PDB file of C-alpha atoms in Angstrom:
ATOM      1  CA  MET A   1      13.522 -21.199   8.200  1.00 62.00           C
ATOM      2  CA  LEU A   2      10.539 -22.152   5.379  1.00 74.00           C
ATOM      3  CA  THR A   3      10.533 -23.704   2.483  1.00 82.00           C
ATOM      4  CA  ARG A   4      10.884 -22.092  -0.415  1.00 83.00           C
ATOM      5  CA  LYS A   5       7.145 -22.864  -1.649  1.00 86.00           C
ATOM      6  CA  GLN A   6       6.243 -22.073   1.542  1.00 85.00           C
ATOM      7  CA  HIS A   7       7.531 -19.094   1.138  1.00 85.00           C
ATOM      8  CA  GLU A   8       5.996 -18.198  -1.990  1.00 87.00           C
ATOM      9  CA  LEU A   9       2.944 -19.358  -0.809  1.00 88.00           C
ATOM     10  CA  ILE A  10       2.947 -16.973   2.734  1.00 86.00           C
ATOM     11  CA  ARG A  11       3.889 -14.382  -0.062  1.00 87.00           C
ATOM     12  CA  PHE A  12       1.088 -15.100  -2.382  1.00 88.00           C
ATOM     13  CA  ILE A  13      -1.694 -15.407   0.359  1.00 87.00           C
ATOM     14  CA  GLN A  14      -0.399 -12.498   1.983  1.00 86.00           C
ATOM     15  CA  LEU A  15      -0.593 -10.118  -1.492  1.00 86.00           C
ATOM     16  CA  ARG A  16      -4.638 -11.156  -2.370  1.00 83.00           C
ATOM     17  CA  LEU A  17      -5.634 -10.593   0.940  1.00 82.00           C
ATOM     18  CA  GLU A  18      -3.826  -7.257   0.775  1.00 81.00           C
ATOM     19  CA  GLU A  19      -5.182  -6.472  -3.196  1.00 80.00           C
ATOM     20  CA  ASN A  20      -8.922  -7.071  -2.062  1.00 75.00           C
ATOM     21  CA  GLY A  21      -8.647  -8.831   1.318  1.00 75.00           C
ATOM     22  CA  ILE A  22     -10.222 -12.189   0.232  1.00 79.00           C
ATOM     23  CA  SER A  23      -7.631 -15.817   0.319  1.00 81.00           C
ATOM     24  CA  PRO A  24      -7.046 -17.184  -2.809  1.00 83.00           C
ATOM     25  CA  SER A  25      -8.718 -20.286  -3.781  1.00 82.00           C
ATOM     26  CA  PHE A  26      -6.506 -23.717  -3.380  1.00 80.00           C
ATOM     27  CA  GLU A  27      -6.876 -23.988  -6.987  1.00 83.00           C
ATOM     28  CA  GLU A  28      -5.201 -20.317  -7.650  1.00 86.00           C
ATOM     29  CA  MET A  29      -2.878 -21.237  -5.152  1.00 88.00           C
ATOM     30  CA  LYS A  30      -1.734 -24.298  -7.450  1.00 87.00           C
ATOM     31  CA  GLU A  31      -1.595 -22.206 -10.059  1.00 89.00           C
ATOM     32  CA  ALA A  32       0.441 -20.267  -8.766  1.00 89.00           C
ATOM     33  CA  LEU A  33       3.061 -21.967  -7.268  1.00 89.00           C
ATOM     34  CA  ASP A  34       2.829 -24.359 -10.751  1.00 88.00           C
ATOM     35  CA  LEU A  35       1.820 -27.454  -8.521  1.00 85.00           C
ATOM     36  CA  LYS A  36       0.556 -30.445 -10.234  1.00 82.00           C
ATOM     37  CA  SER A  37      -2.428 -31.257  -8.109  1.00 79.00           C
ATOM     38  CA  LYS A  38      -4.111 -29.619  -4.768  1.00 75.00           C
ATOM     39  CA  SER A  39      -2.721 -32.315  -2.289  1.00 75.00           C
ATOM     40  CA  GLY A  40       0.470 -30.359  -2.541  1.00 81.00           C
ATOM     41  CA  VAL A  41      -1.385 -26.839  -1.641  1.00 81.00           C
ATOM     42  CA  HIS A  42      -2.809 -28.612   1.227  1.00 79.00           C
ATOM     43  CA  ARG A  43      -0.001 -29.655   2.796  1.00 81.00           C
ATOM     44  CA  LEU A  44       1.957 -26.928   2.137  1.00 84.00           C
ATOM     45  CA  ILE A  45      -0.462 -25.067   4.322  1.00 82.00           C
ATOM     46  CA  SER A  46      -0.604 -27.458   7.381  1.00 80.00           C
ATOM     47  CA  ALA A  47       3.248 -26.961   7.202  1.00 81.00           C
ATOM     48  CA  LEU A  48       2.430 -23.121   7.161  1.00 83.00           C
ATOM     49  CA  GLU A  49      -0.576 -23.781   9.534  1.00 79.00           C
ATOM     50  CA  GLU A  50       1.615 -25.875  11.890  1.00 78.00           C
ATOM     51  CA  ARG A  51       4.031 -23.271  12.217  1.00 79.00           C
ATOM     52  CA  GLY A  52       1.709 -20.559  13.625  1.00 82.00           C
ATOM     53  CA  PHE A  53       2.109 -18.558  10.225  1.00 83.00           C
ATOM     54  CA  ILE A  54      -1.977 -18.520   8.899  1.00 84.00           C
ATOM     55  CA  ARG A  55      -4.730 -19.995   9.978  1.00 80.00           C
ATOM     56  CA  ARG A  56      -8.194 -21.225   8.536  1.00 75.00           C
ATOM     57  CA  LEU A  57     -11.193 -19.862  10.270  1.00 69.00           C
ATOM     58  CA  PRO A  58     -13.285 -21.672  10.752  1.00 59.00           C
ATOM     59  CA  ASN A  59     -16.779 -21.787   8.809  1.00 49.00           C
ATOM     60  CA  ARG A  60     -15.990 -19.686   6.347  1.00 53.00           C
ATOM     61  CA  ALA A  61     -15.021 -20.541   2.732  1.00 51.00           C
ATOM     62  CA  ARG A  62     -11.205 -19.885   1.376  1.00 58.00           C
ATOM     63  CA  ALA A  63     -10.972 -18.415   4.746  1.00 72.00           C
ATOM     64  CA  LEU A  64      -6.979 -18.361   5.536  1.00 80.00           C
ATOM     65  CA  GLU A  65      -5.714 -15.174   7.580  1.00 81.00           C
ATOM     66  CA  VAL A  66      -1.842 -14.864   8.001  1.00 84.00           C
ATOM     67  CA  ILE A  67      -0.808 -14.842  11.686  1.00 83.00           C
ATOM     68  CA  ARG A  68       2.709 -13.682  11.440  1.00 79.00           C
ATOM     69  CA  THR A  69       5.485 -13.831   8.789  1.00 73.00           C
ATOM     70  CA  PRO A  70       8.987 -14.091   8.448  1.00 59.00           C
ATOM     71  CA  GLU A  71      11.018 -11.068   9.990  1.00 49.00           C
ATOM     72  CA  ASP A  72      10.868  -8.348   7.476  1.00 38.00           C
ATOM     73  CA  ALA A  73       7.128  -9.444   5.962  1.00 40.00           C
ATOM     74  CA  VAL A  74       4.953  -6.777   6.591  1.00 40.00           C
ATOM     75  CA  PRO A  75       1.133  -9.148   8.536  1.00 38.00           C
ATOM     76  CA  ALA A  76      -1.344  -8.653   6.047  1.00 38.00           C
ATOM     77  CA  ALA A  77      -3.437  -6.849   8.029  1.00 37.00           C
ATOM     78  CA  ARG A  78      -1.391  -4.185   8.685  1.00 38.00           C
ATOM     79  CA  SER A  79      -0.559  -3.699   5.480  1.00 37.00           C
ATOM     80  CA  GLN A  80      -0.380  -0.013   4.414  1.00 37.00           C
ATOM     81  CA  LYS A  81       0.854  -0.584   0.592  1.00 38.00           C
ATOM     82  CA  PRO A  82      -1.970   0.563  -1.547  1.00 34.00           C
ATOM     83  CA  ALA A  83      -3.935  -2.571  -3.389  1.00 34.00           C
ATOM     84  CA  ASN A  84      -2.922  -2.618  -6.305  1.00 35.00           C
ATOM     85  CA  ASP A  85       0.576  -2.517  -5.487  1.00 32.00           C
ATOM     86  CA  THR A  86       2.452  -5.807  -6.126  1.00 31.00           C
ATOM     87  CA  VAL A  87       5.630  -5.584  -4.790  1.00 33.00           C
ATOM     88  CA  MET A  88       5.946  -8.278  -2.151  1.00 35.00           C
ATOM     89  CA  PRO A  89       8.733  -6.927   0.634  1.00 34.00           C
ATOM     90  CA  PRO A  90      10.944  -9.432   0.948  1.00 37.00           C
ATOM     91  CA  LEU A  91      10.485 -12.360   3.668  1.00 36.00           C
ATOM     92  CA  GLY A  92      13.439 -12.736   6.263  1.00 36.00           C
ATOM     93  CA  ALA A  93      15.450 -15.796   7.247  1.00 34.00           C
ATOM     94  CA  LYS A  94      13.879 -16.395  11.132  1.00 35.00           C
ATOM     95  CA  THR A  95      14.363 -19.735  12.742  1.00 33.00           C
ATOM     96  CA  VAL A  96      11.451 -21.243  13.720  1.00 34.00           C
ATOM     97  CA  THR A  97      10.754 -24.759  14.753  1.00 34.00           C
ATOM     98  CA  ARG A  98       9.680 -27.192  12.223  1.00 35.00           C
ATOM     99  CA  GLU A  99       9.363 -30.702  11.650  1.00 37.00           C
ATOM    100  CA  PRO A 100      12.386 -32.289   9.402  1.00 37.00           C
ATOM    101  CA  ALA A 101       9.701 -34.179   7.604  1.00 37.00           C
ATOM    102  CA  ASN A 102       7.789 -31.038   6.467  1.00 43.00           C
ATOM    103  CA  ASP A 103      11.249 -30.192   4.505  1.00 62.00           C
ATOM    104  CA  VAL A 104      11.973 -33.252   2.292  1.00 74.00           C
ATOM    105  CA  ILE A 105      10.405 -34.749  -0.176  1.00 80.00           C
ATOM    106  CA  GLU A 106      10.292 -38.245  -1.726  1.00 82.00           C
ATOM    107  CA  LEU A 107      11.433 -38.739  -5.665  1.00 84.00           C
ATOM    108  CA  PRO A 108      10.593 -41.217  -8.116  1.00 83.00           C
ATOM    109  CA  LEU A 109      14.247 -43.063  -7.963  1.00 84.00           C
ATOM    110  CA  HIS A 110      14.071 -44.413 -12.048  1.00 80.00           C
ATOM    111  CA  GLY A 111      16.963 -46.181 -12.062  1.00 77.00           C
ATOM    112  CA  ARG A 112      20.496 -45.362 -13.946  1.00 80.00           C
ATOM    113  CA  ILE A 113      20.335 -42.796 -16.595  1.00 83.00           C
ATOM    114  CA  ALA A 114      23.822 -43.057 -19.179  1.00 78.00           C
ATOM    115  CA  ALA A 115      26.208 -39.931 -19.197  1.00 75.00           C
ATOM    116  CA  GLY A 116      28.326 -41.650 -21.788  1.00 65.00           C
ATOM    117  CA  ALA A 117      27.190 -44.123 -24.310  1.00 61.00           C
ATOM    118  CA  PRO A 118      23.029 -44.353 -24.346  1.00 62.00           C
ATOM    119  CA  ILE A 119      22.019 -47.475 -22.513  1.00 54.00           C
ATOM    120  CA  GLU A 120      18.564 -49.080 -22.330  1.00 56.00           C
ATOM    121  CA  ALA A 121      16.190 -47.226 -21.275  1.00 59.00           C
ATOM    122  CA  ILE A 122      15.564 -46.638 -17.655  1.00 63.00           C
ATOM    123  CA  GLU A 123      13.429 -48.799 -15.830  1.00 60.00           C
ATOM    124  CA  GLY A 124      11.867 -50.039 -11.766  1.00 58.00           C
ATOM    125  CA  GLN A 125      11.249 -47.807  -9.622  1.00 63.00           C
ATOM    126  CA  SER A 126      12.124 -46.508  -5.831  1.00 81.00           C
ATOM    127  CA  SER A 127      12.353 -43.488  -4.212  1.00 82.00           C
ATOM    128  CA  LEU A 128      14.940 -40.929  -2.715  1.00 85.00           C
ATOM    129  CA  PRO A 129      14.731 -38.662  -0.334  1.00 86.00           C
ATOM    130  CA  VAL A 130      15.448 -34.949  -0.998  1.00 84.00           C
ATOM    131  CA  PRO A 131      15.649 -31.484   0.797  1.00 80.00           C
ATOM    132  CA  ALA A 132      12.780 -29.897  -0.774  1.00 75.00           C
ATOM    133  CA  ALA A 133      15.135 -26.416  -1.260  1.00 74.00           C
ATOM    134  CA  LEU A 134      16.305 -28.426  -3.864  1.00 77.00           C
ATOM    135  CA  LEU A 135      12.849 -28.610  -6.010  1.00 77.00           C
ATOM    136  CA  GLY A 136      11.694 -25.580  -7.639  1.00 75.00           C
ATOM    137  CA  PRO A 137       7.922 -25.527  -9.695  1.00 77.00           C
ATOM    138  CA  GLY A 138       6.736 -28.512 -11.105  1.00 81.00           C
ATOM    139  CA  ASP A 139       6.838 -32.542 -11.037  1.00 85.00           C
ATOM    140  CA  HIS A 140      10.256 -33.725 -10.812  1.00 88.00           C
ATOM    141  CA  TYR A 141      12.105 -37.482 -10.469  1.00 87.00           C
ATOM    142  CA  ALA A 142      15.615 -38.260  -9.676  1.00 89.00           C
ATOM    143  CA  LEU A 143      17.390 -40.709 -11.597  1.00 90.00           C
ATOM    144  CA  GLU A 144      20.777 -42.433 -11.110  1.00 89.00           C
ATOM    145  CA  VAL A 145      23.977 -40.781 -13.734  1.00 90.00           C
ATOM    146  CA  SER A 146      26.181 -44.051 -15.029  1.00 87.00           C
ATOM    147  CA  GLY A 147      29.567 -43.117 -16.778  1.00 88.00           C
ATOM    148  CA  ASP A 148      31.718 -39.949 -17.280  1.00 91.00           C
ATOM    149  CA  SER A 149      30.937 -38.245 -20.132  1.00 91.00           C
ATOM    150  CA  MET A 150      28.987 -35.007 -17.986  1.00 93.00           C
ATOM    151  CA  ILE A 151      31.710 -34.460 -15.695  1.00 93.00           C
ATOM    152  CA  GLU A 152      33.291 -31.560 -17.335  1.00 93.00           C
ATOM    153  CA  ALA A 153      29.905 -29.877 -16.028  1.00 93.00           C
ATOM    154  CA  GLY A 154      30.362 -31.647 -12.168  1.00 93.00           C
ATOM    155  CA  ILE A 155      28.163 -34.517 -13.515  1.00 93.00           C
ATOM    156  CA  PHE A 156      29.557 -38.022 -12.310  1.00 92.00           C
ATOM    157  CA  ASP A 157      29.005 -41.403 -12.009  1.00 90.00           C
ATOM    158  CA  GLY A 158      26.979 -42.646  -8.681  1.00 90.00           C
ATOM    159  CA  ASP A 159      25.753 -38.632  -8.909  1.00 92.00           C
ATOM    160  CA  PHE A 160      22.125 -38.574  -8.822  1.00 92.00           C
ATOM    161  CA  ALA A 161      20.893 -36.165 -11.359  1.00 92.00           C
ATOM    162  CA  LEU A 162      16.974 -34.154  -9.622  1.00 92.00           C
ATOM    163  CA  ILE A 163      14.805 -33.616 -13.056  1.00 91.00           C
ATOM    164  CA  ARG A 164      12.447 -31.916 -13.975  1.00 90.00           C
ATOM    165  CA  ARG A 165       9.538 -33.639 -16.534  1.00 89.00           C
ATOM    166  CA  THR A 166       9.150 -31.793 -19.770  1.00 90.00           C
ATOM    167  CA  ASP A 167       9.231 -32.136 -22.889  1.00 90.00           C
ATOM    168  CA  THR A 168      10.554 -29.303 -24.048  1.00 91.00           C
ATOM    169  CA  ALA A 169      14.090 -27.841 -23.259  1.00 92.00           C
ATOM    170  CA  ARG A 170      16.131 -24.857 -24.864  1.00 93.00           C
ATOM    171  CA  ASP A 171      19.252 -25.662 -26.971  1.00 94.00           C
ATOM    172  CA  GLY A 172      22.416 -25.730 -24.580  1.00 94.00           C
ATOM    173  CA  GLU A 173      19.970 -27.608 -21.396  1.00 95.00           C
ATOM    174  CA  ILE A 174      20.728 -30.244 -19.824  1.00 95.00           C
ATOM    175  CA  VAL A 175      18.412 -33.053 -20.620  1.00 95.00           C
ATOM    176  CA  VAL A 176      16.920 -37.102 -20.693  1.00 93.00           C
ATOM    177  CA  ALA A 177      16.392 -37.654 -23.846  1.00 92.00           C
ATOM    178  CA  LEU A 178      15.171 -40.809 -25.530  1.00 90.00           C
ATOM    179  CA  VAL A 179      16.178 -42.605 -28.064  1.00 90.00           C
ATOM    180  CA  ASP A 180      14.241 -44.098 -30.792  1.00 88.00           C
ATOM    181  CA  ASN A 181      12.329 -45.084 -27.389  1.00 84.00           C
ATOM    182  CA  GLU A 182      15.062 -47.476 -26.465  1.00 82.00           C
ATOM    183  CA  GLU A 183      17.856 -45.793 -24.818  1.00 85.00           C
ATOM    184  CA  ALA A 184      18.022 -42.942 -22.235  1.00 87.00           C
ATOM    185  CA  THR A 185      21.059 -40.336 -21.855  1.00 91.00           C
ATOM    186  CA  LEU A 186      21.845 -37.531 -20.341  1.00 93.00           C
ATOM    187  CA  LYS A 187      23.254 -34.357 -22.087  1.00 95.00           C
ATOM    188  CA  TYR A 188      23.264 -31.350 -23.653  1.00 96.00           C
ATOM    189  CA  LEU A 189      20.954 -30.077 -26.832  1.00 96.00           C
ATOM    190  CA  ARG A 190      21.547 -28.442 -28.967  1.00 96.00           C
ATOM    191  CA  ARG A 191      19.667 -28.175 -32.706  1.00 94.00           C
ATOM    192  CA  ALA A 192      20.540 -27.416 -36.076  1.00 91.00           C
ATOM    193  CA  ASP A 193      19.984 -28.130 -39.833  1.00 90.00           C
ATOM    194  CA  GLY A 194      16.502 -30.098 -39.083  1.00 90.00           C
ATOM    195  CA  ARG A 195      18.578 -32.506 -36.369  1.00 95.00           C
ATOM    196  CA  ILE A 196      19.004 -32.956 -32.786  1.00 96.00           C
ATOM    197  CA  THR A 197      23.385 -32.808 -31.174  1.00 96.00           C
ATOM    198  CA  LEU A 198      23.451 -34.081 -27.808  1.00 95.00           C
ATOM    199  CA  ASP A 199      26.832 -32.666 -26.297  1.00 95.00           C
ATOM    200  CA  PRO A 200      28.417 -34.819 -23.933  1.00 94.00           C
ATOM    201  CA  ALA A 201      30.579 -32.205 -21.276  1.00 94.00           C
ATOM    202  CA  ASN A 202      34.145 -34.408 -21.435  1.00 93.00           C
ATOM    203  CA  SER A 203      36.229 -34.466 -24.571  1.00 91.00           C
ATOM    204  CA  ALA A 204      36.982 -37.683 -24.618  1.00 91.00           C
ATOM    205  CA  TYR A 205      33.382 -38.098 -26.053  1.00 91.00           C
ATOM    206  CA  GLU A 206      32.225 -37.592 -29.176  1.00 93.00           C
ATOM    207  CA  PRO A 207      28.638 -35.647 -29.723  1.00 94.00           C
ATOM    208  CA  GLN A 208      25.745 -37.697 -30.592  1.00 93.00           C
ATOM    209  CA  VAL A 209      24.070 -37.045 -33.597  1.00 95.00           C
ATOM    210  CA  TYR A 210      20.342 -38.112 -34.869  1.00 95.00           C
ATOM    211  CA  ARG A 211      16.841 -36.955 -36.822  1.00 94.00           C
ATOM    212  CA  ALA A 212      14.427 -34.726 -35.006  1.00 94.00           C
ATOM    213  CA  ASP A 213      12.062 -37.221 -34.581  1.00 93.00           C
ATOM    214  CA  GLN A 214      14.449 -39.862 -32.952  1.00 93.00           C
ATOM    215  CA  VAL A 215      14.537 -38.186 -29.512  1.00 94.00           C
ATOM    216  CA  GLN A 216      12.128 -37.287 -27.098  1.00 92.00           C
ATOM    217  CA  VAL A 217      12.760 -35.090 -23.738  1.00 94.00           C
ATOM    218  CA  GLN A 218      11.904 -36.635 -21.258  1.00 90.00           C
ATOM    219  CA  GLY A 219      13.329 -34.361 -18.529  1.00 91.00           C
ATOM    220  CA  LYS A 220      16.139 -31.456 -17.622  1.00 93.00           C
ATOM    221  CA  LEU A 221      18.305 -31.300 -15.004  1.00 93.00           C
ATOM    222  CA  ALA A 222      17.099 -29.359 -12.252  1.00 90.00           C
ATOM    223  CA  GLY A 223      19.931 -30.147  -9.635  1.00 90.00           C
ATOM    224  CA  LEU A 224      22.480 -33.130  -8.188  1.00 91.00           C
ATOM    225  CA  LEU A 225      22.691 -35.125  -5.190  1.00 89.00           C
ATOM    226  CA  ARG A 226      25.991 -36.761  -4.072  1.00 85.00           C
ATOM    227  CA  ARG A 227      26.696 -39.199  -1.639  1.00 77.00           C
ATOM    228  CA  TYR A 228      30.832 -39.272  -0.185  1.00 72.00           C
ATOM    229  CA  HIS A 229      31.049 -42.798   1.439  1.00 60.00           C
TER     230      HIS A 229
END
């Protein structure tokens, strides 16, 4: 099976070839997949090329050819869809041989974060291998959860929270909140009357209320990993 990003990329390339016969540039692919850098595009292209889904045409700029797609997709060269049809056929789940390393991303692991009272801002950095299928678009990092204030949201002490980097979030989302530039915590975000409330998911804990200028959003929860011993 292809990863989600590999699916998205081959669909985007196929669509552009159907529209005008020209494969997209690396910059266009980076923007379409919401990747942080072109190096991510290079990795995806290489993986698809190694698995025989696309090939680069020599001595031509921006030259990619879709050789085959997962079984429910139509190869670009044979497509009978009109050029202005922007709806792609769903890609199937045909199993292909792949290297496991292509499906694992090493996320920065920035220490522990409180799911309870705020603790000192996270420090240190190692890495955590994460299946690429667990991650959506954007830049991510991982944090080890400390405490039990989010257990009713299914987040437990010792879990690894997978965080998408962002400085904005909607009410009701679970965020990494930095308080007074010193303490970090994982909580539901809620705004009202010019204040920010960080709500726990455990009835044993009280909400934490701050002035809006005291709280900075540093990411929002994208997934969880749990180890069983």
